[in-house]
Amino acid sequence: QDPFLEIELMGDAAIMAHFGEPVPPEVVVFEVEPADVGDILLNGLVIGPYPDDQELFDGEHDIAATADTWWVFTHWSHTNNAILPDTESDEAVLLVNTGGTVTAHFEYVEHVDLMVDVMPAGSGTVEVVGRAIVSDHWEDSFVVDGPQGFIAGPAADWKFDRWEVVGAEDVVGM
């Protein structure tokens, strides 16, 4: 039947539109790979735990992937349905017309955890080149993009004695 009706009313009338059974929602299973390194937002709400079966009506649904610290979203994989604009966009639209699966894939970001101590505290400073000047204790995590420089500067009435390095692969100048 045509959902459009046009009639010329010549007097009182009663019009009834009849509809069939409602279209049931489709079951779409959402997953994060590897497990426990990120989340999926579906229509603005965080879902989970994963795998998470969601009942979705046909149409457009906003999806977004958020990564935990030191993880980055890489792509979506899916069965059935479609993801727009592409599977590499962390924010996308899921076009649902049947059941299926959607998986957000993440990749680990290689980084270092660095701790610098001045011994004894206040006896001088260590310049962590491009990052900080430390006079007691400092910690940070960052992506390594080449050698990291350190410059020791003694406080008044102190002189630099030595470096102690634990855990570094290559130490130059010791």
PDB file of C-alpha atoms in Angstrom:
ATOM      1  CA  GLN A   1       0.000   0.000   0.000  1.00  0.00           C
ATOM      2  CA  ASP A   2       1.051   3.558  -0.647  1.00  0.00           C
ATOM      3  CA  PRO A   3       1.572   5.483   2.636  1.00  0.00           C
ATOM      4  CA  PHE A   4       0.443   8.672   0.858  1.00  0.00           C
ATOM      5  CA  LEU A   5      -3.293   9.289   0.582  1.00  0.00           C
ATOM      6  CA  GLU A   6      -4.921  12.198  -1.170  1.00  0.00           C
ATOM      7  CA  ILE A   7      -8.707  12.533  -1.231  1.00  0.00           C
ATOM      8  CA  GLU A   8     -11.093  15.336  -1.904  1.00  0.00           C
ATOM      9  CA  LEU A   9     -13.249  15.855   1.181  1.00  0.00           C
ATOM     10  CA  MET A  10     -16.863  16.648   0.283  1.00  0.00           C
ATOM     11  CA  GLY A  11     -18.235  16.254   3.796  1.00  0.00           C
ATOM     12  CA  ASP A  12     -17.527  14.664   7.165  1.00  0.00           C
ATOM     13  CA  ALA A  13     -15.061  11.772   7.027  1.00  0.00           C
ATOM     14  CA  ALA A  14     -13.211   9.351   9.276  1.00  0.00           C
ATOM     15  CA  ILE A  15      -9.803   8.136   8.205  1.00  0.00           C
ATOM     16  CA  MET A  16      -7.974   5.222   9.795  1.00  0.00           C
ATOM     17  CA  ALA A  17      -4.360   4.282   9.070  1.00  0.00           C
ATOM     18  CA  HIS A  18      -3.573   0.649   9.844  1.00  0.00           C
ATOM     19  CA  PHE A  19      -0.085  -0.545  10.625  1.00  0.00           C
ATOM     20  CA  GLY A  20       1.298  -4.057  10.902  1.00  0.00           C
ATOM     21  CA  GLU A  21       3.368  -5.483  13.715  1.00  0.00           C
ATOM     22  CA  PRO A  22       6.249  -3.269  14.870  1.00  0.00           C
ATOM     23  CA  VAL A  23       9.604  -4.103  13.373  1.00  0.00           C
ATOM     24  CA  PRO A  24      11.582  -5.804  16.128  1.00  0.00           C
ATOM     25  CA  PRO A  25      14.994  -4.405  17.024  1.00  0.00           C
ATOM     26  CA  GLU A  26      18.118  -6.039  15.680  1.00  0.00           C
ATOM     27  CA  VAL A  27      20.717  -7.510  18.057  1.00  0.00           C
ATOM     28  CA  VAL A  28      24.159  -6.012  17.489  1.00  0.00           C
ATOM     29  CA  VAL A  29      27.024  -7.378  19.596  1.00  0.00           C
ATOM     30  CA  PHE A  30      29.716  -4.831  20.533  1.00  0.00           C
ATOM     31  CA  GLU A  31      33.243  -5.893  21.467  1.00  0.00           C
ATOM     32  CA  VAL A  32      36.584  -4.274  22.363  1.00  0.00           C
ATOM     33  CA  GLU A  33      39.858  -5.849  21.207  1.00  0.00           C
ATOM     34  CA  PRO A  34      42.043  -6.389  23.183  1.00  0.00           C
ATOM     35  CA  ALA A  35      39.722  -6.653  26.166  1.00  0.00           C
ATOM     36  CA  ASP A  36      39.635  -3.932  28.838  1.00  0.00           C
ATOM     37  CA  VAL A  37      41.652  -1.268  26.972  1.00  0.00           C
ATOM     38  CA  GLY A  38      38.884   1.053  25.840  1.00  0.00           C
ATOM     39  CA  ASP A  39      35.175   1.701  25.573  1.00  0.00           C
ATOM     40  CA  ILE A  40      32.474   2.157  22.978  1.00  0.00           C
ATOM     41  CA  LEU A  41      29.912   4.931  23.148  1.00  0.00           C
ATOM     42  CA  LEU A  42      26.603   4.117  21.483  1.00  0.00           C
ATOM     43  CA  ASN A  43      24.383   7.124  20.835  1.00  0.00           C
ATOM     44  CA  GLY A  44      26.444   9.076  23.389  1.00  0.00           C
ATOM     45  CA  LEU A  45      26.347   6.502  26.211  1.00  0.00           C
ATOM     46  CA  VAL A  46      29.167   4.196  27.295  1.00  0.00           C
ATOM     47  CA  ILE A  47      28.139   0.565  26.893  1.00  0.00           C
ATOM     48  CA  GLY A  48      29.661  -2.628  28.281  1.00  0.00           C
ATOM     49  CA  PRO A  49      30.884  -4.871  29.746  1.00  0.00           C
ATOM     50  CA  TYR A  50      31.951  -6.534  26.531  1.00  0.00           C
ATOM     51  CA  PRO A  51      30.771  -8.422  24.650  1.00  0.00           C
ATOM     52  CA  ASP A  52      27.611  -6.342  24.951  1.00  0.00           C
ATOM     53  CA  ASP A  53      24.411  -7.313  23.096  1.00  0.00           C
ATOM     54  CA  GLN A  54      22.435  -4.200  22.176  1.00  0.00           C
ATOM     55  CA  GLU A  55      18.950  -4.194  20.656  1.00  0.00           C
ATOM     56  CA  LEU A  56      18.906  -1.483  17.990  1.00  0.00           C
ATOM     57  CA  PHE A  57      16.185  -0.409  15.627  1.00  0.00           C
ATOM     58  CA  ASP A  58      17.029  -0.054  11.955  1.00  0.00           C
ATOM     59  CA  GLY A  59      18.598   3.271  11.107  1.00  0.00           C
ATOM     60  CA  GLU A  60      21.581   5.421  12.079  1.00  0.00           C
ATOM     61  CA  HIS A  61      23.335   5.095  15.436  1.00  0.00           C
ATOM     62  CA  ASP A  62      26.336   7.163  16.554  1.00  0.00           C
ATOM     63  CA  ILE A  63      29.337   5.138  17.715  1.00  0.00           C
ATOM     64  CA  ALA A  64      32.610   6.331  19.180  1.00  0.00           C
ATOM     65  CA  ALA A  65      35.669   4.551  20.540  1.00  0.00           C
ATOM     66  CA  THR A  66      37.649   5.872  23.513  1.00  0.00           C
ATOM     67  CA  ALA A  67      41.008   4.411  24.491  1.00  0.00           C
ATOM     68  CA  ASP A  68      42.466   3.945  27.950  1.00  0.00           C
ATOM     69  CA  THR A  69      45.808   5.573  28.784  1.00  0.00           C
ATOM     70  CA  TRP A  70      48.624   4.370  26.517  1.00  0.00           C
ATOM     71  CA  TRP A  71      46.246   2.774  24.041  1.00  0.00           C
ATOM     72  CA  VAL A  72      45.022   4.233  20.742  1.00  0.00           C
ATOM     73  CA  PHE A  73      41.997   3.358  18.608  1.00  0.00           C
ATOM     74  CA  THR A  74      43.009   1.855  15.236  1.00  0.00           C
ATOM     75  CA  HIS A  75      39.830   0.740  13.487  1.00  0.00           C
ATOM     76  CA  TRP A  76      36.387  -0.858  13.569  1.00  0.00           C
ATOM     77  CA  SER A  77      35.594  -4.310  12.256  1.00  0.00           C
ATOM     78  CA  HIS A  78      32.032  -5.460  11.712  1.00  0.00           C
ATOM     79  CA  THR A  79      29.747  -8.069  10.252  1.00  0.00           C
ATOM     80  CA  ASN A  80      26.633  -6.960   8.386  1.00  0.00           C
ATOM     81  CA  ASN A  81      25.449  -3.347   8.497  1.00  0.00           C
ATOM     82  CA  ALA A  82      27.764  -0.437   7.574  1.00  0.00           C
ATOM     83  CA  ILE A  83      30.053   2.082   9.286  1.00  0.00           C
ATOM     84  CA  LEU A  84      30.386   5.596   7.882  1.00  0.00           C
ATOM     85  CA  PRO A  85      32.428   7.573   6.969  1.00  0.00           C
ATOM     86  CA  ASP A  86      34.959   4.708   7.250  1.00  0.00           C
ATOM     87  CA  THR A  87      36.231   2.056   9.650  1.00  0.00           C
ATOM     88  CA  GLU A  88      39.276   4.141  10.680  1.00  0.00           C
ATOM     89  CA  SER A  89      37.245   6.997  12.211  1.00  0.00           C
ATOM     90  CA  ASP A  90      36.947   6.787  16.003  1.00  0.00           C
ATOM     91  CA  GLU A  91      33.616   8.644  15.728  1.00  0.00           C
ATOM     92  CA  ALA A  92      31.304   7.133  13.137  1.00  0.00           C
ATOM     93  CA  VAL A  93      27.737   6.240  12.244  1.00  0.00           C
ATOM     94  CA  LEU A  94      26.544   2.647  12.333  1.00  0.00           C
ATOM     95  CA  LEU A  95      23.823   2.005   9.747  1.00  0.00           C
ATOM     96  CA  VAL A  96      21.744  -0.867  11.134  1.00  0.00           C
ATOM     97  CA  ASN A  97      19.458  -2.950   8.958  1.00  0.00           C
ATOM     98  CA  THR A  98      20.109  -6.388  10.456  1.00  0.00           C
ATOM     99  CA  GLY A  99      21.857  -8.042  13.393  1.00  0.00           C
ATOM    100  CA  GLY A 100      25.637  -8.237  13.462  1.00  0.00           C
ATOM    101  CA  THR A 101      28.801  -7.424  15.339  1.00  0.00           C
ATOM    102  CA  VAL A 102      30.937  -4.323  15.825  1.00  0.00           C
ATOM    103  CA  THR A 103      34.444  -4.452  17.316  1.00  0.00           C
ATOM    104  CA  ALA A 104      36.624  -1.489  18.288  1.00  0.00           C
ATOM    105  CA  HIS A 105      40.309  -2.354  17.866  1.00  0.00           C
ATOM    106  CA  PHE A 106      43.055  -0.685  19.894  1.00  0.00           C
ATOM    107  CA  GLU A 107      46.853  -0.707  19.800  1.00  0.00           C
ATOM    108  CA  TYR A 108      49.310  -0.242  22.662  1.00  0.00           C
ATOM    109  CA  VAL A 109      51.442   2.926  22.605  1.00  0.00           C
ATOM    110  CA  GLU A 110      55.060   2.170  23.524  1.00  0.00           C
ATOM    111  CA  HIS A 111      56.273   4.625  26.173  1.00  0.00           C
ATOM    112  CA  VAL A 112      58.570   4.941  29.160  1.00  0.00           C
ATOM    113  CA  ASP A 113      57.941   5.746  32.801  1.00  0.00           C
ATOM    114  CA  LEU A 114      60.738   7.979  34.067  1.00  0.00           C
ATOM    115  CA  MET A 115      61.547   8.860  37.666  1.00  0.00           C
ATOM    116  CA  VAL A 116      64.250  11.403  38.558  1.00  0.00           C
ATOM    117  CA  ASP A 117      65.535  11.997  42.094  1.00  0.00           C
ATOM    118  CA  VAL A 118      68.034  14.613  43.282  1.00  0.00           C
ATOM    119  CA  MET A 119      70.071  13.108  46.133  1.00  0.00           C
ATOM    120  CA  PRO A 120      69.906  14.628  48.654  1.00  0.00           C
ATOM    121  CA  ALA A 121      66.846  16.699  47.791  1.00  0.00           C
ATOM    122  CA  GLY A 122      67.700  20.364  47.262  1.00  0.00           C
ATOM    123  CA  SER A 123      71.436  19.737  46.697  1.00  0.00           C
ATOM    124  CA  GLY A 124      71.090  20.685  43.046  1.00  0.00           C
ATOM    125  CA  THR A 125      68.861  20.357  40.032  1.00  0.00           C
ATOM    126  CA  VAL A 126      68.496  17.969  37.154  1.00  0.00           C
ATOM    127  CA  GLU A 127      67.236  19.413  33.921  1.00  0.00           C
ATOM    128  CA  VAL A 128      65.332  16.742  32.026  1.00  0.00           C
ATOM    129  CA  VAL A 129      65.950  18.440  28.678  1.00  0.00           C
ATOM    130  CA  GLY A 130      62.706  19.628  27.123  1.00  0.00           C
ATOM    131  CA  ARG A 131      60.559  18.319  29.986  1.00  0.00           C
ATOM    132  CA  ALA A 132      61.298  19.559  33.524  1.00  0.00           C
ATOM    133  CA  ILE A 133      63.762  20.961  36.041  1.00  0.00           C
ATOM    134  CA  VAL A 134      63.864  18.786  39.153  1.00  0.00           C
ATOM    135  CA  SER A 135      65.181  19.739  42.605  1.00  0.00           C
ATOM    136  CA  ASP A 136      63.792  16.772  44.559  1.00  0.00           C
ATOM    137  CA  HIS A 137      61.543  14.135  42.888  1.00  0.00           C
ATOM    138  CA  TRP A 138      59.740  14.001  39.532  1.00  0.00           C
ATOM    139  CA  GLU A 139      57.870  11.334  37.545  1.00  0.00           C
ATOM    140  CA  ASP A 140      56.377  11.280  34.056  1.00  0.00           C
ATOM    141  CA  SER A 141      55.371   8.873  31.295  1.00  0.00           C
ATOM    142  CA  PHE A 142      55.976   9.726  27.642  1.00  0.00           C
ATOM    143  CA  VAL A 143      56.608   8.365  24.174  1.00  0.00           C
ATOM    144  CA  VAL A 144      60.306   8.114  23.434  1.00  0.00           C
ATOM    145  CA  ASP A 145      61.315   9.897  20.243  1.00  0.00           C
ATOM    146  CA  GLY A 146      65.101   9.735  20.604  1.00  0.00           C
ATOM    147  CA  PRO A 147      67.791  10.038  23.266  1.00  0.00           C
ATOM    148  CA  GLN A 148      66.784  11.967  26.384  1.00  0.00           C
ATOM    149  CA  GLY A 149      69.274  14.473  27.804  1.00  0.00           C
ATOM    150  CA  PHE A 150      69.852  15.241  31.480  1.00  0.00           C
ATOM    151  CA  ILE A 151      71.949  18.089  32.886  1.00  0.00           C
ATOM    152  CA  ALA A 152      72.999  18.130  36.545  1.00  0.00           C
ATOM    153  CA  GLY A 153      73.514  21.514  38.190  1.00  0.00           C
ATOM    154  CA  PRO A 154      74.786  21.692  41.783  1.00  0.00           C
ATOM    155  CA  ALA A 155      73.270  24.131  44.292  1.00  0.00           C
ATOM    156  CA  ALA A 156      75.549  26.578  46.168  1.00  0.00           C
ATOM    157  CA  ASP A 157      78.123  24.764  48.350  1.00  0.00           C
ATOM    158  CA  TRP A 158      77.437  21.449  46.568  1.00  0.00           C
ATOM    159  CA  LYS A 159      79.280  19.693  43.725  1.00  0.00           C
ATOM    160  CA  PHE A 160      77.993  17.071  41.321  1.00  0.00           C
ATOM    161  CA  ASP A 161      79.271  13.593  42.227  1.00  0.00           C
ATOM    162  CA  ARG A 162      77.796  10.945  39.912  1.00  0.00           C
ATOM    163  CA  TRP A 163      74.792   9.551  38.015  1.00  0.00           C
ATOM    164  CA  GLU A 164      73.040   6.361  39.074  1.00  0.00           C
ATOM    165  CA  VAL A 165      70.896   4.889  36.301  1.00  0.00           C
ATOM    166  CA  VAL A 166      68.635   1.867  36.786  1.00  0.00           C
ATOM    167  CA  GLY A 167      66.852   0.232  33.854  1.00  0.00           C
ATOM    168  CA  ALA A 168      68.144   2.207  30.848  1.00  0.00           C
ATOM    169  CA  GLU A 169      69.204   0.246  27.759  1.00  0.00           C
ATOM    170  CA  ASP A 170      71.993   2.511  26.484  1.00  0.00           C
ATOM    171  CA  VAL A 171      73.755   5.048  28.674  1.00  0.00           C
ATOM    172  CA  VAL A 172      76.151   7.462  26.949  1.00  0.00           C
ATOM    173  CA  GLY A 173      78.636   9.605  28.868  1.00  0.00           C
ATOM    174  CA  MET A 174      78.840   7.654  32.137  1.00  0.00           C
TER     175      MET A 174
END
